[in-house]
Amino acid sequence: MDIRSMRYFVAIVDHGSLTRAAEVACVAQPALSQQLAALEAEYGVPLVHRGPKGVKPTEAGKTLYRHARTILKQVESAGADVRAAGAGVSGAVAIGLPTTAAAAFGMPLIRAVRERYPQVRLQLFESMSGYISELLNNNRLDFAILFRDTPSRAIEPEALASESLYLIGNLPESTGARRRRPAGAGRGTIALKQLAGVPLALPSGSQGLREVLERNFAQAGVAPNVVADLDSLSCLLATAREGLACTILPASAVNPSDAAMPTRLILPELRRTLSLCWPRALPRTRAAEAVAEILREIVAARIAQGGSLKPAPGMPDAVPE
């Protein structure tokens, strides 16, 4: 298996189609099919499932895909480092941002990278954290922001900040929380135990936020009444806005134009940690380190502003000027 074969196989898996992969790789489809057949003969196992809707990798194919991605990234990094030696920072940097993090940091990051490192080509993937984690595990990203603080075999997290979680939306009258909310206040509070029975729309179980919530609900002995699993920030907010169910999100997720939407701090306070997560299998390129440093600066500046972001556990409370 050579580098060219790796590129062809990665293109097939990425696009799920031999025809589309051939177009992207600028090679005739019969030649691409022959390369795939040669790989399957070399390893002695099927690497893809062929069907009317395209091709999908087998378990063996997924394993080869992860390794091929890693090797191609290392080859690309080596070339970028050689070209950058003695020159400015350059090269492609692929990062993943969950939707709430993208709303807060995406544009400031793009502006700063363009200003400081015009030779860096930023590739930004915005999605729910579960999909971002999948991209990171498959070595498709240089790094990502994830809501986790524990390392794994594949990921090394670096805590950047933490933020409180709020109940968003109108509560049933039976909870009594609305009456205790100060008149005219933009935000009130609610005890975690009062959420028993409250209809909730939450991200699905594969998302970092859901894991944080389930852990805290279990510790409090409260069974969450989840009526919808929505992996869409806009749908979560719309569901709360229309009174269909409440949701739980950081305050930064709520648009200032939604100031009239009830937003209550949950007590005891629930917090999630924002971490810069690096894939252990990939080298950290000079360009990736430069972009990561900009992101650290942006987050530190937000903490210093005294908004919803706070230092992560173990971080100093004060941010040096």
Short mmCIF file of C-alpha atoms in Angstrom, two decimals:
data_model
loop_
_atom_site.label_atom_id
_atom_site.label_comp_id
_atom_site.label_asym_id
_atom_site.label_seq_id
_atom_site.Cartn_x
_atom_site.Cartn_y
_atom_site.Cartn_z
CA MET A 1 0.00 0.00 0.00
CA ASP A 2 1.52 3.32 -1.07
CA ILE A 3 0.59 6.94 -0.42
CA ARG A 4 -1.47 7.17 -3.60
CA SER A 5 -3.52 4.12 -2.64
CA MET A 6 -4.12 5.65 0.79
CA ARG A 7 -5.36 8.88 -0.77
CA TYR A 8 -7.71 7.00 -3.06
CA PHE A 9 -9.12 4.87 -0.24
CA VAL A 10 -9.65 7.89 2.04
CA ALA A 11 -11.45 9.68 -0.81
CA ILE A 12 -13.75 6.68 -1.31
CA VAL A 13 -14.72 6.59 2.38
CA ASP A 14 -15.05 10.38 2.68
CA HIS A 15 -17.39 10.68 -0.30
CA GLY A 16 -19.17 7.32 -0.03
CA SER A 17 -19.08 6.93 -3.78
CA LEU A 18 -16.54 5.60 -6.25
CA THR A 19 -17.80 8.02 -8.89
CA ARG A 20 -17.45 11.10 -6.67
CA ALA A 21 -14.10 9.91 -5.28
CA ALA A 22 -12.78 9.44 -8.82
CA GLU A 23 -13.82 13.00 -9.70
CA VAL A 24 -12.15 14.48 -6.63
CA ALA A 25 -8.98 12.40 -7.08
CA CYS A 26 -8.87 13.18 -10.83
CA VAL A 27 -8.63 9.53 -11.80
CA ALA A 28 -10.79 7.28 -13.99
CA GLN A 29 -13.35 5.30 -12.00
CA PRO A 30 -12.20 1.90 -13.40
CA ALA A 31 -8.67 2.68 -12.21
CA LEU A 32 -10.01 3.62 -8.78
CA SER A 33 -12.00 0.39 -8.59
CA GLN A 34 -8.86 -1.56 -9.49
CA GLN A 35 -6.93 0.19 -6.70
CA LEU A 36 -9.67 -0.73 -4.21
CA ALA A 37 -9.73 -4.34 -5.40
CA ALA A 38 -5.93 -4.50 -5.09
CA LEU A 39 -6.12 -3.25 -1.49
CA GLU A 40 -8.77 -5.83 -0.59
CA ALA A 41 -6.64 -8.54 -2.19
CA GLU A 42 -3.56 -7.31 -0.33
CA TYR A 43 -5.26 -7.43 3.08
CA GLY A 44 -7.47 -10.42 2.32
CA VAL A 45 -10.67 -8.83 3.67
CA PRO A 46 -13.47 -6.68 2.22
CA LEU A 47 -12.86 -3.00 2.97
CA VAL A 48 -16.20 -1.54 1.84
CA HIS A 49 -19.83 -2.56 1.52
CA ARG A 50 -21.18 -1.81 -1.94
CA GLY A 51 -24.86 -0.89 -2.23
CA PRO A 52 -27.36 1.09 -4.28
CA LYS A 53 -26.72 4.18 -2.13
CA GLY A 54 -22.95 4.04 -2.46
CA VAL A 55 -20.17 2.43 -0.43
CA LYS A 56 -19.58 2.28 3.30
CA PRO A 57 -16.46 0.98 5.07
CA THR A 58 -16.49 -2.41 6.79
CA GLU A 59 -14.96 -2.70 10.25
CA ALA A 60 -11.66 -3.57 8.56
CA GLY A 61 -12.14 -0.59 6.27
CA LYS A 62 -12.73 1.75 9.22
CA THR A 63 -9.49 0.55 10.80
CA LEU A 64 -7.55 1.11 7.58
CA TYR A 65 -9.21 4.52 7.16
CA ARG A 66 -8.06 5.70 10.59
CA HIS A 67 -4.48 4.58 9.95
CA ALA A 68 -4.44 6.03 6.44
CA ARG A 69 -5.76 9.36 7.74
CA THR A 70 -3.02 9.46 10.36
CA ILE A 71 -0.27 8.62 7.88
CA LEU A 72 -1.49 11.15 5.30
CA LYS A 73 -1.71 13.82 7.97
CA GLN A 74 1.87 13.07 9.03
CA VAL A 75 3.06 13.29 5.42
CA GLU A 76 1.24 16.61 5.00
CA SER A 77 2.67 17.91 8.28
CA ALA A 78 6.19 16.91 7.30
CA GLY A 79 5.89 18.80 4.03
CA ALA A 80 4.41 21.86 5.76
CA ASP A 81 7.19 21.88 8.38
CA VAL A 82 9.89 21.60 5.73
CA ARG A 83 8.38 24.43 3.68
CA ALA A 84 7.83 26.56 6.79
CA ALA A 85 11.38 26.16 8.10
CA GLY A 86 12.81 29.64 8.28
CA ALA A 87 9.58 31.11 6.92
CA GLY A 88 6.27 32.27 8.35
CA VAL A 89 3.56 30.01 9.77
CA SER A 90 1.59 28.35 6.98
CA GLY A 91 -0.47 25.29 6.13
CA ALA A 92 -3.97 23.94 6.68
CA VAL A 93 -5.42 23.66 10.18
CA ALA A 94 -8.65 21.72 10.67
CA ILE A 95 -10.53 22.36 13.91
CA GLY A 96 -13.91 21.34 15.28
CA LEU A 97 -16.22 23.60 17.29
CA PRO A 98 -19.55 22.57 18.82
CA THR A 99 -22.36 24.91 17.83
CA THR A 100 -22.35 26.95 21.05
CA ALA A 101 -18.55 27.33 20.95
CA ALA A 102 -18.64 28.29 17.26
CA ALA A 103 -21.15 31.06 18.03
CA ALA A 104 -18.87 32.46 20.74
CA PHE A 105 -15.40 31.96 19.26
CA GLY A 106 -15.76 31.21 15.55
CA MET A 107 -15.63 34.68 14.00
CA PRO A 108 -13.07 36.11 16.46
CA LEU A 109 -10.83 33.15 15.64
CA ILE A 110 -11.23 33.57 11.88
CA ARG A 111 -10.46 37.29 12.09
CA ALA A 112 -7.36 36.79 14.26
CA VAL A 113 -5.96 33.99 12.10
CA ARG A 114 -6.43 36.04 8.93
CA GLU A 115 -4.71 39.02 10.56
CA ARG A 116 -1.75 37.21 12.12
CA TYR A 117 -1.22 34.23 9.84
CA PRO A 118 -2.51 34.96 6.33
CA GLN A 119 -0.72 31.86 5.00
CA VAL A 120 -2.74 29.55 7.27
CA ARG A 121 -5.81 27.98 5.67
CA LEU A 122 -8.37 27.48 8.43
CA GLN A 123 -10.82 24.60 8.08
CA LEU A 124 -13.62 24.96 10.62
CA PHE A 125 -16.15 22.21 11.27
CA GLU A 126 -19.22 23.26 13.28
CA SER A 127 -21.55 20.58 14.62
CA MET A 128 -22.81 18.99 17.82
CA SER A 129 -20.05 17.69 20.07
CA GLY A 130 -20.78 14.02 19.32
CA TYR A 131 -19.95 14.46 15.64
CA ILE A 132 -16.92 16.61 16.47
CA SER A 133 -15.65 13.79 18.71
CA GLU A 134 -16.08 11.32 15.87
CA LEU A 135 -14.06 13.52 13.51
CA LEU A 136 -11.35 13.87 16.16
CA ASN A 137 -11.21 10.12 16.77
CA ASN A 138 -10.85 9.54 13.03
CA ASN A 139 -7.87 11.96 12.92
CA ARG A 140 -9.69 14.38 10.62
CA LEU A 141 -9.03 17.36 12.91
CA ASP A 142 -5.88 18.96 14.27
CA PHE A 143 -7.77 19.78 17.46
CA ALA A 144 -11.27 20.59 18.70
CA ILE A 145 -13.17 22.26 21.51
CA LEU A 146 -15.10 19.64 23.46
CA PHE A 147 -17.02 19.68 26.71
CA ARG A 148 -14.90 17.17 28.60
CA ASP A 149 -12.12 17.22 31.19
CA THR A 150 -10.96 13.60 31.26
CA PRO A 151 -8.27 12.19 28.93
CA SER A 152 -8.65 9.01 26.89
CA ARG A 153 -6.41 6.78 24.80
CA ALA A 154 -7.25 8.86 21.72
CA ILE A 155 -7.70 12.39 23.11
CA GLU A 156 -5.62 14.66 25.33
CA PRO A 157 -7.77 17.50 26.78
CA GLU A 158 -6.50 20.89 27.94
CA ALA A 159 -9.06 22.69 30.13
CA LEU A 160 -9.73 26.25 28.96
CA ALA A 161 -12.78 27.43 30.89
CA SER A 162 -16.04 26.38 32.48
CA GLU A 163 -19.54 27.78 32.23
CA SER A 164 -22.75 27.50 34.20
CA LEU A 165 -25.83 25.77 32.83
CA TYR A 166 -29.28 27.35 32.83
CA LEU A 167 -32.83 26.12 32.51
CA ILE A 168 -34.35 27.90 29.53
CA GLY A 169 -38.08 28.16 28.86
CA ASN A 170 -41.38 28.48 30.70
CA LEU A 171 -41.95 26.08 33.58
CA PRO A 172 -45.23 24.37 34.45
CA GLU A 173 -47.03 26.39 37.15
CA SER A 174 -46.80 23.43 39.54
CA THR A 175 -43.07 23.99 40.12
CA GLY A 176 -43.66 27.41 41.66
CA ALA A 177 -40.34 28.61 40.27
CA ARG A 178 -41.93 31.32 38.15
CA ARG A 179 -43.47 33.00 41.18
CA ARG A 180 -40.10 33.10 42.94
CA ARG A 181 -38.43 34.75 39.99
CA PRO A 182 -37.86 38.43 40.81
CA ALA A 183 -40.16 40.74 38.87
CA GLY A 184 -38.43 42.22 35.85
CA ALA A 185 -35.27 40.17 36.38
CA GLY A 186 -33.57 38.79 33.29
CA ARG A 187 -32.59 35.61 35.11
CA GLY A 188 -33.77 33.75 38.16
CA THR A 189 -32.74 30.52 39.85
CA ILE A 190 -34.24 27.09 40.30
CA ALA A 191 -33.24 24.10 42.41
CA LEU A 192 -32.18 21.00 40.52
CA LYS A 193 -34.68 18.90 42.46
CA GLN A 194 -37.50 21.14 41.15
CA LEU A 195 -36.79 19.85 37.66
CA ALA A 196 -38.31 16.44 38.45
CA GLY A 197 -41.17 16.00 36.00
CA VAL A 198 -40.40 19.14 33.98
CA PRO A 199 -40.58 18.31 30.23
CA LEU A 200 -37.07 18.70 28.81
CA ALA A 201 -35.67 18.81 25.30
CA LEU A 202 -31.97 17.91 25.47
CA PRO A 203 -29.12 16.95 23.13
CA SER A 204 -28.85 13.20 22.58
CA GLY A 205 -26.77 10.85 24.70
CA SER A 206 -23.74 11.09 22.42
CA GLN A 207 -23.26 14.78 23.24
CA GLY A 208 -20.96 16.08 25.99
CA LEU A 209 -23.67 18.30 27.51
CA ARG A 210 -26.04 15.35 27.90
CA GLU A 211 -23.38 13.35 29.74
CA VAL A 212 -22.83 16.25 32.17
CA LEU A 213 -26.56 16.59 32.81
CA GLU A 214 -27.22 12.88 33.32
CA ARG A 215 -24.34 12.64 35.78
CA ASN A 216 -25.59 15.60 37.83
CA PHE A 217 -29.23 14.49 37.76
CA ALA A 218 -28.20 11.02 38.95
CA GLN A 219 -26.13 12.47 41.80
CA ALA A 220 -29.15 14.54 42.89
CA GLY A 221 -31.49 11.54 42.69
CA VAL A 222 -33.65 13.24 40.05
CA ALA A 223 -34.96 11.42 36.96
CA PRO A 224 -35.01 13.84 34.00
CA ASN A 225 -38.27 13.91 32.02
CA VAL A 226 -36.76 14.02 28.52
CA VAL A 227 -39.51 14.42 25.91
CA ALA A 228 -37.24 15.12 22.91
CA ASP A 229 -33.62 14.39 21.93
CA LEU A 230 -32.59 17.24 19.64
CA ASP A 231 -29.08 17.53 18.24
CA SER A 232 -29.76 21.04 16.97
CA LEU A 233 -29.18 24.22 18.94
CA SER A 234 -31.77 26.16 16.92
CA CYS A 235 -34.42 23.47 17.53
CA LEU A 236 -33.62 23.32 21.25
CA LEU A 237 -34.10 27.08 21.57
CA ALA A 238 -37.20 27.11 19.36
CA THR A 239 -38.75 24.31 21.45
CA ALA A 240 -38.19 26.36 24.61
CA ARG A 241 -39.37 29.59 22.95
CA GLU A 242 -42.65 27.99 21.87
CA GLY A 243 -43.28 26.50 25.31
CA LEU A 244 -43.15 22.88 24.09
CA ALA A 245 -40.47 21.94 26.64
CA CYS A 246 -37.63 23.52 28.57
CA THR A 247 -34.00 22.95 27.70
CA ILE A 248 -30.69 23.27 29.55
CA LEU A 249 -27.88 25.25 27.96
CA PRO A 250 -25.17 27.78 28.87
CA ALA A 251 -26.29 31.40 28.88
CA SER A 252 -24.00 32.08 25.92
CA ALA A 253 -26.25 29.91 23.75
CA VAL A 254 -29.19 32.31 24.12
CA ASN A 255 -29.31 35.15 21.62
CA PRO A 256 -29.60 38.60 23.21
CA SER A 257 -32.75 39.13 21.14
CA ASP A 258 -34.32 36.31 23.19
CA ALA A 259 -33.91 38.27 26.41
CA ALA A 260 -37.60 37.78 27.24
CA MET A 261 -37.19 33.98 27.31
CA PRO A 262 -37.08 32.79 30.95
CA THR A 263 -33.53 31.77 31.88
CA ARG A 264 -32.82 30.34 35.34
CA LEU A 265 -29.52 29.36 36.92
CA ILE A 266 -29.74 25.79 38.24
CA LEU A 267 -28.71 25.31 41.88
CA PRO A 268 -26.56 23.68 43.06
CA GLU A 269 -24.68 25.12 40.12
CA LEU A 270 -24.10 22.82 37.17
CA ARG A 271 -21.00 23.59 35.12
CA ARG A 272 -19.41 22.12 32.04
CA THR A 273 -15.73 22.33 31.16
CA LEU A 274 -14.57 23.58 27.77
CA SER A 275 -11.36 21.84 26.76
CA LEU A 276 -9.02 22.15 23.83
CA CYS A 277 -8.68 18.50 22.75
CA TRP A 278 -5.76 17.11 20.77
CA PRO A 279 -5.73 13.72 19.00
CA ARG A 280 -2.82 11.72 20.43
CA ALA A 281 -2.15 9.97 17.12
CA LEU A 282 -1.34 13.14 15.18
CA PRO A 283 1.68 15.43 15.45
CA ARG A 284 1.02 19.02 16.48
CA THR A 285 2.03 21.17 13.56
CA ARG A 286 3.48 24.63 13.93
CA ALA A 287 0.36 26.11 12.33
CA ALA A 288 -1.98 24.15 14.61
CA GLU A 289 -0.10 25.31 17.70
CA ALA A 290 -0.30 28.92 16.48
CA VAL A 291 -4.07 28.73 15.92
CA ALA A 292 -4.56 27.00 19.28
CA GLU A 293 -2.70 29.82 21.01
CA ILE A 294 -5.05 32.37 19.43
CA LEU A 295 -8.02 30.36 20.68
CA ARG A 296 -6.55 30.29 24.18
CA GLU A 297 -6.20 34.07 24.07
CA ILE A 298 -9.81 34.54 22.91
CA VAL A 299 -11.17 32.33 25.69
CA ALA A 300 -8.98 34.04 28.32
CA ALA A 301 -10.26 37.43 27.15
CA ARG A 302 -13.86 36.25 27.51
CA ILE A 303 -13.13 35.05 31.04
CA ALA A 304 -11.58 38.41 31.91
CA GLN A 305 -14.75 40.18 30.71
CA GLY A 306 -16.63 38.57 33.61
CA GLY A 307 -19.39 36.97 31.54
CA SER A 308 -20.68 33.40 31.69
CA LEU A 309 -17.22 31.87 31.16
CA LYS A 310 -15.16 31.18 34.29
CA PRO A 311 -11.74 29.59 34.85
CA ALA A 312 -11.86 25.82 34.62
CA PRO A 313 -11.27 23.80 37.82
CA GLY A 314 -7.59 24.03 38.70
CA MET A 315 -7.05 27.22 36.71
CA PRO A 316 -6.14 30.50 38.45
CA ASP A 317 -9.11 32.79 39.08
CA ALA A 318 -7.33 35.85 37.76
CA VAL A 319 -6.20 36.23 34.17
CA PRO A 320 -2.90 38.14 33.94
CA GLU A 321 -2.90 41.21 31.78
#
